[in-house]
mmCIF file of C-alpha atoms and ligand atoms in Angstrom:
data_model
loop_
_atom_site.group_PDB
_atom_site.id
_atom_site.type_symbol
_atom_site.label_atom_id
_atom_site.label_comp_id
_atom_site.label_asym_id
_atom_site.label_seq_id
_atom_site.Cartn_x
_atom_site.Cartn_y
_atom_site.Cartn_z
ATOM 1 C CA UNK A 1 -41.195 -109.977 88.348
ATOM 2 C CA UNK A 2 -44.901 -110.932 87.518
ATOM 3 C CA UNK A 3 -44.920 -111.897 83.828
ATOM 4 C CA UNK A 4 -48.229 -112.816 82.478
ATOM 5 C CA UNK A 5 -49.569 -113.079 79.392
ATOM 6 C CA UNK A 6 -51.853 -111.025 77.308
ATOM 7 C CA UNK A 7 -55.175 -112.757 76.519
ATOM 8 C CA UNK A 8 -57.083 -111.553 73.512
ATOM 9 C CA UNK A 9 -61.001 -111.590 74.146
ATOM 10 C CA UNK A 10 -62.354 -110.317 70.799
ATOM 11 C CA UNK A 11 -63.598 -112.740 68.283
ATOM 12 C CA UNK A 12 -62.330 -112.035 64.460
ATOM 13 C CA UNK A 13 -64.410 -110.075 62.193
ATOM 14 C CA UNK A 14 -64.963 -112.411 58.912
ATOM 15 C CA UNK A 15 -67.549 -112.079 56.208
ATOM 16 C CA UNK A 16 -71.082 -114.031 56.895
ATOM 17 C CA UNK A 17 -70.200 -114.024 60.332
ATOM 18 C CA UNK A 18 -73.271 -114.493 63.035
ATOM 19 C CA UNK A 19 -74.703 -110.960 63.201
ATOM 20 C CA UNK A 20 -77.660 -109.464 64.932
ATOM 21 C CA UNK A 21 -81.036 -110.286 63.161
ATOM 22 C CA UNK A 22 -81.689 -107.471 60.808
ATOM 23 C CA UNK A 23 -78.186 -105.810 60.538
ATOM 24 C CA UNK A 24 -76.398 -106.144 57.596
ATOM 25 C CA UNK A 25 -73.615 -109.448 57.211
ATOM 26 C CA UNK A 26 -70.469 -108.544 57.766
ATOM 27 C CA UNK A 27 -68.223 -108.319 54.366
ATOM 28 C CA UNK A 28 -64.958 -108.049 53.714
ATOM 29 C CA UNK A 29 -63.700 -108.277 50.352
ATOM 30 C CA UNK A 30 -60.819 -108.119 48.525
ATOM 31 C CA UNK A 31 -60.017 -105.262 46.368
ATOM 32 C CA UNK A 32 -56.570 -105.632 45.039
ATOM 33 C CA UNK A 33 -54.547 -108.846 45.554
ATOM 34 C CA UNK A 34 -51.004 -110.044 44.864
ATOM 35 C CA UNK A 35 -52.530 -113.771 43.980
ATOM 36 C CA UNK A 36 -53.979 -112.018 41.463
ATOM 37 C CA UNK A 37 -50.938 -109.641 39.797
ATOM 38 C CA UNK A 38 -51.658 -106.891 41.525
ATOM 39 C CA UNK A 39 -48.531 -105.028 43.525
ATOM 40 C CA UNK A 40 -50.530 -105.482 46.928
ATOM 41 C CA UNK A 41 -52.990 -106.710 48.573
ATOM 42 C CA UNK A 42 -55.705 -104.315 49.716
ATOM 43 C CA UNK A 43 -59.328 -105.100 51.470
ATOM 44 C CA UNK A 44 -62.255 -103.269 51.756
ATOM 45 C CA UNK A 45 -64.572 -103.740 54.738
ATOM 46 C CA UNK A 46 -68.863 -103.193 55.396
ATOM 47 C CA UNK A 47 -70.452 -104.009 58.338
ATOM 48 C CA UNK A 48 -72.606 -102.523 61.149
ATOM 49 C CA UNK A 49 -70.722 -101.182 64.050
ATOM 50 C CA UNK A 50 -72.593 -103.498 66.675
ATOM 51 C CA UNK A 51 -70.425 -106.388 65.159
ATOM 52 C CA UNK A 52 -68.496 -108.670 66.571
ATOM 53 C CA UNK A 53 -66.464 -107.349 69.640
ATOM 54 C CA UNK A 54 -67.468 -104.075 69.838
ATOM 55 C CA UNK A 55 -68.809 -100.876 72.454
ATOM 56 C CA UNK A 56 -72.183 -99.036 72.826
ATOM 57 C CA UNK A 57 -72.066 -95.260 73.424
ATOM 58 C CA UNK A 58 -75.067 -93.674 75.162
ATOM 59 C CA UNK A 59 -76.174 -93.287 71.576
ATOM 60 C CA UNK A 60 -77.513 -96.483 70.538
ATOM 61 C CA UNK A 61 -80.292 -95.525 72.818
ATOM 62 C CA UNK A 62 -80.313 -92.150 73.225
ATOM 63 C CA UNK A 63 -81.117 -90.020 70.626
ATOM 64 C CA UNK A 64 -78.208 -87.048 71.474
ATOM 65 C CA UNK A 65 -76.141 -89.191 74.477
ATOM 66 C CA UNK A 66 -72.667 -89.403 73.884
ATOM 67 C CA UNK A 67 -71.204 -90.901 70.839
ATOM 68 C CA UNK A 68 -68.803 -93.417 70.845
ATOM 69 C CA UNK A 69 -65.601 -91.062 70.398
ATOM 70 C CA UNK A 70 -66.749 -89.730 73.756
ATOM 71 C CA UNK A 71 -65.758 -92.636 75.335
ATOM 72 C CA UNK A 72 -63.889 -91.947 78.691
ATOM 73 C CA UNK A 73 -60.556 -94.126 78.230
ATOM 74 C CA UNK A 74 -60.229 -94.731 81.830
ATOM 75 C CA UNK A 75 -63.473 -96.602 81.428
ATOM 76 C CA UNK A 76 -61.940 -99.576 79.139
ATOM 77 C CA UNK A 77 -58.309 -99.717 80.285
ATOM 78 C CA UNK A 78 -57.600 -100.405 83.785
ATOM 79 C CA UNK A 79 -58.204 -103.037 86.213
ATOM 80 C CA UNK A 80 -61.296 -105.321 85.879
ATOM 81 C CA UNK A 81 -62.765 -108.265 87.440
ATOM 82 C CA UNK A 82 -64.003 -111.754 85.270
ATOM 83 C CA UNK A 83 -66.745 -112.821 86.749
ATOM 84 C CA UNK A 84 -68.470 -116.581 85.729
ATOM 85 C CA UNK A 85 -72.328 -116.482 85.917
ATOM 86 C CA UNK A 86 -73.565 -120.392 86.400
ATOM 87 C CA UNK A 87 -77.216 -119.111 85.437
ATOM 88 C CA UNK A 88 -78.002 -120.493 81.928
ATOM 89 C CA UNK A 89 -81.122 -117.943 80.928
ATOM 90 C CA UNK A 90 -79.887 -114.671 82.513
ATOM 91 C CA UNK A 91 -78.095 -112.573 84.387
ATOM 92 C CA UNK A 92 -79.984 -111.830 87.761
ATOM 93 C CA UNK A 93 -79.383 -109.973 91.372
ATOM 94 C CA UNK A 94 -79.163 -112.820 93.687
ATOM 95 C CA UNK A 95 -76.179 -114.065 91.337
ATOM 96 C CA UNK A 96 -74.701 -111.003 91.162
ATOM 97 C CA UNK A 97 -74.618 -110.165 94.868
ATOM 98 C CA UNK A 98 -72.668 -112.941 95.700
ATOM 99 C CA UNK A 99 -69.809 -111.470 93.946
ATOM 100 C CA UNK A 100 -70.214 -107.745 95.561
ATOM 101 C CA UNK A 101 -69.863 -105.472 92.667
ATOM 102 C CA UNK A 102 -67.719 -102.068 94.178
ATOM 103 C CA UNK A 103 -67.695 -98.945 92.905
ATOM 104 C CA UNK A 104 -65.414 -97.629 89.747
ATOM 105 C CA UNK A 105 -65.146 -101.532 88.650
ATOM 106 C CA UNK A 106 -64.811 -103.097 85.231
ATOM 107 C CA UNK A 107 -66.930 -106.160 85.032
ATOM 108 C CA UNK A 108 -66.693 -108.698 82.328
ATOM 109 C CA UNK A 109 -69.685 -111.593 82.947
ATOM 110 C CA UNK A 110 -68.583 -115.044 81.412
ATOM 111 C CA UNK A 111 -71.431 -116.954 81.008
ATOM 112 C CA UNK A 112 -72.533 -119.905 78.740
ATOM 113 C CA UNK A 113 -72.752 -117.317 75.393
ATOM 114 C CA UNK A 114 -68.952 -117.398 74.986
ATOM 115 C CA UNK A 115 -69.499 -121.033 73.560
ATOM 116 C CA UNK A 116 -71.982 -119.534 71.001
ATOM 117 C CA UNK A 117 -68.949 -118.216 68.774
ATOM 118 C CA UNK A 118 -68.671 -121.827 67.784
ATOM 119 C CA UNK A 119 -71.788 -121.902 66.195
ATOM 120 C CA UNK A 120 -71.753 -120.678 62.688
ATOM 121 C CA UNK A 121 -75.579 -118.182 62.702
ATOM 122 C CA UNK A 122 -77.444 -116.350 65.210
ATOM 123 C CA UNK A 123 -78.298 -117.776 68.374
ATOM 124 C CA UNK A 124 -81.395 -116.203 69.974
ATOM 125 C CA UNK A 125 -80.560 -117.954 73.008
ATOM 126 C CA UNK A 126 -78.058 -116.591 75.024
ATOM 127 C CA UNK A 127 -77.382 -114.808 78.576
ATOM 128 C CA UNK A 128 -78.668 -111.472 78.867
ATOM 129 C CA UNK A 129 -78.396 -108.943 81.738
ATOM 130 C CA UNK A 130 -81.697 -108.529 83.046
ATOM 131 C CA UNK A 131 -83.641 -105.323 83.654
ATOM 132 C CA UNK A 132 -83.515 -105.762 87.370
ATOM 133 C CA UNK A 133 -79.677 -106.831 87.197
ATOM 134 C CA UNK A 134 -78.997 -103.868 85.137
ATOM 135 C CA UNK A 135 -80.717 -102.129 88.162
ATOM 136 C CA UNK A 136 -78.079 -103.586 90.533
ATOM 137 C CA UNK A 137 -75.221 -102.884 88.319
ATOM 138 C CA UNK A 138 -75.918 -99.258 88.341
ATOM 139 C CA UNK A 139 -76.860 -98.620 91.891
ATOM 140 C CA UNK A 140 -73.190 -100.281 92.826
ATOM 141 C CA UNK A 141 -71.519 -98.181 90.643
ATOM 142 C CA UNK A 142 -69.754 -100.274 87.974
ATOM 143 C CA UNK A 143 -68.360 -98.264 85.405
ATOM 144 C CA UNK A 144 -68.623 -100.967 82.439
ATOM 145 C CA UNK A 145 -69.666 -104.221 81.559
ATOM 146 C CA UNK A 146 -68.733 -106.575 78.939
ATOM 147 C CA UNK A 147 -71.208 -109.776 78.318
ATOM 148 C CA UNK A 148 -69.342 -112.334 75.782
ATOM 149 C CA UNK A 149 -72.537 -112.458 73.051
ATOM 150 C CA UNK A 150 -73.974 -109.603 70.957
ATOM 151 C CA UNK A 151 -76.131 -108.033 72.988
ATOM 152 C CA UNK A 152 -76.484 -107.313 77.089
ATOM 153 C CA UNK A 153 -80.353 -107.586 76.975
ATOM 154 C CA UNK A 154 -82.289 -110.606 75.822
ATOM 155 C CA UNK A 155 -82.956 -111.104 71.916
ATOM 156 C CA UNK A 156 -86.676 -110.331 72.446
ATOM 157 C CA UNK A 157 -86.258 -107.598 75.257
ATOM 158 C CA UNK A 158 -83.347 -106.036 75.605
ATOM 159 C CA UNK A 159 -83.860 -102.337 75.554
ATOM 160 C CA UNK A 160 -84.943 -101.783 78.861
ATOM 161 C CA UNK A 161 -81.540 -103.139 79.866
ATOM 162 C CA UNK A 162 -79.538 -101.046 77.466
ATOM 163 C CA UNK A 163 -81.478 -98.032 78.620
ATOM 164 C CA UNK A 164 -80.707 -98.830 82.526
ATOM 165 C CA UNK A 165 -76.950 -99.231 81.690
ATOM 166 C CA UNK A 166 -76.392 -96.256 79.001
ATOM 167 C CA UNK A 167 -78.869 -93.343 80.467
ATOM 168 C CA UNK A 168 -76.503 -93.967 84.144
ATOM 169 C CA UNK A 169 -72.988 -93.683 82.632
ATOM 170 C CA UNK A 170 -72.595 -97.427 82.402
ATOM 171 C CA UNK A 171 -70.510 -98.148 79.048
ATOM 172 C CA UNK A 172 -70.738 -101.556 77.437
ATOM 173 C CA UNK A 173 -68.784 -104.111 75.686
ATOM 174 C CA UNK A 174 -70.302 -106.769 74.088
ATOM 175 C CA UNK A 175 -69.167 -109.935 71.540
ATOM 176 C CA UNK A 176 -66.135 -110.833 73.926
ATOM 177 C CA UNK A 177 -65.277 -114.186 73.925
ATOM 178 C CA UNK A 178 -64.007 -115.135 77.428
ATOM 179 C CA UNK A 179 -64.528 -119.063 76.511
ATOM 180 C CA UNK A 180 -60.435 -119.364 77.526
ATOM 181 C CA UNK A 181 -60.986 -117.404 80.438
ATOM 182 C CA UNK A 182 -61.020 -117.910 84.204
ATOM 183 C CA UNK A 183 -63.097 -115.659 86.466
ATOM 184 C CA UNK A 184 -60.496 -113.581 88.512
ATOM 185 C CA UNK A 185 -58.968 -110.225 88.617
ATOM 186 C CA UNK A 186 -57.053 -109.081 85.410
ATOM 187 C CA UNK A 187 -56.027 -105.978 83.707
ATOM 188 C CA UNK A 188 -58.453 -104.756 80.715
ATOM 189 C CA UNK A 189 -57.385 -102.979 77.783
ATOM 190 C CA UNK A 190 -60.262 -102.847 75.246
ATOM 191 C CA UNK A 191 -60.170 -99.765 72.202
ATOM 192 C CA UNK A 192 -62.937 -99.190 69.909
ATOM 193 C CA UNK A 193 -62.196 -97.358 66.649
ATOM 194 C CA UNK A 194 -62.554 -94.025 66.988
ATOM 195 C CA UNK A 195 -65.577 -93.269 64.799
ATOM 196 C CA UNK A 196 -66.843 -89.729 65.260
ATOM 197 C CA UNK A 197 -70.691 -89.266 66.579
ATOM 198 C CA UNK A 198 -71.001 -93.247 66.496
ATOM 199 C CA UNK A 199 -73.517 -94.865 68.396
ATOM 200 C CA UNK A 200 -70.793 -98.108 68.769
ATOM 201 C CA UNK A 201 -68.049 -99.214 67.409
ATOM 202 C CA UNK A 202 -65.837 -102.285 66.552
ATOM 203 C CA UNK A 203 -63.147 -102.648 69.237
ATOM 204 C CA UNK A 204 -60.179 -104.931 69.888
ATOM 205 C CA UNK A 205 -60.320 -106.505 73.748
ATOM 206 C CA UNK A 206 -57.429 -108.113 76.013
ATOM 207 C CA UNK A 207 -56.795 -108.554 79.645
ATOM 208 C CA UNK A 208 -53.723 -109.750 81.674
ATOM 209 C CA UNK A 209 -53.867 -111.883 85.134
ATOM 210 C CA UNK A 210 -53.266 -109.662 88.149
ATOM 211 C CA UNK A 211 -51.418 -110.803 90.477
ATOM 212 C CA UNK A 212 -54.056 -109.602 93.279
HETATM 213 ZN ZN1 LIG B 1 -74.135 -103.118 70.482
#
């Protein structure tokens, strides 16, 4: 029997980690502790919901799309494809042909942002999904994409390409870390918390070789 290995592809939430310019910092902090005499330990948690690993519903850019609890499950668990994108500025079409997105597919881009995790702030620089590649992602018929930094457009343009992907259907993961994975065929199960009329939410991401 084929017996591989789950591979978690979120990054940890943790206070002060990098965030998206103008959001507030991630904090967690503690609110009862053992250390401290208390019978348990207990946490308490603020942060946007575009942090870390996490989804965007229609929402975030549409004022009454569908909200994150809307979230087809069929979209996030299933099979999906890793792909590596060499391209060091951006997602475009002539990468993306090569690898002949199909129909009803789950497509996680690994590119160069993955190693950004490492760094301890912001980095503006990272690789976004272009306007025109967001284009070609829809007309093939994707279903979702994941990008491994915090957002799928670039830092200073990157609402056209959320508005390509969310007013088509297209649902998006972003802040994976796929910096331990290899491009190839894998199952995806990736569950955002179930926040009601949310325009994202924080989600927990793993995926599993395929055998074909
Ligand atoms: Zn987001």
């Amino acid at each position: 029997m084929f017996k591989a290995k789950w591979i978690d592809i979120s990054v940890g939430l943790k206070s002060n980690m990098a965030c998206w310019p103008g959001n507030p910092e991630v904090k967690i902090e503690s609110i009862s502790s053992i250390a401290a005499g208390k019978i348990y330990n207990a946490s308490a948690l603020s942060l946007c919901v575009h942090s870390g690993t996490h989804m965007d519903a229609p929402r975030h850019l549409i004022k009454n799309g569908p909200s994150m609890d809307r979230l087809p499950i069929e979209a996030v668990v299933g099979p999906a494809r890793v792909i590596n994108i060499t391209d060091r500025v951006s997602i475009k079409p002539e990468e993306l042909k090569k690898h002949r997105l199909q129909k009803g597919e789950r497509i996680l881009f690994r590119t160069s942002g993955s190693g950004l995790w490492k760094k301890s702030g912001f980095i503006k620089q990272y690789v976004h999904i272009t306007a025109e590649a967001a284009q070609y992602i829809v007309s093939s018929g994707v279903i979702t994409v994941g990008i491994d930094y915090l957002s799928v457009g670039s830092f200073e343009d990157g609402v056209v390409t959320h508005q390509i992907l969310l007013r088509n259907g297209v649902w998006i993961i972003e802040g994976l870390n796929l910096s331990q994975v290899k491009p190839g065929r894998y199952d995806l199960i990736c569950l955002p918390i179930k926040i009601l009329d949310s325009d994202g939410a924080m989600a927990r991401a793993v995926i599993r070789p395929r055998k074909a």
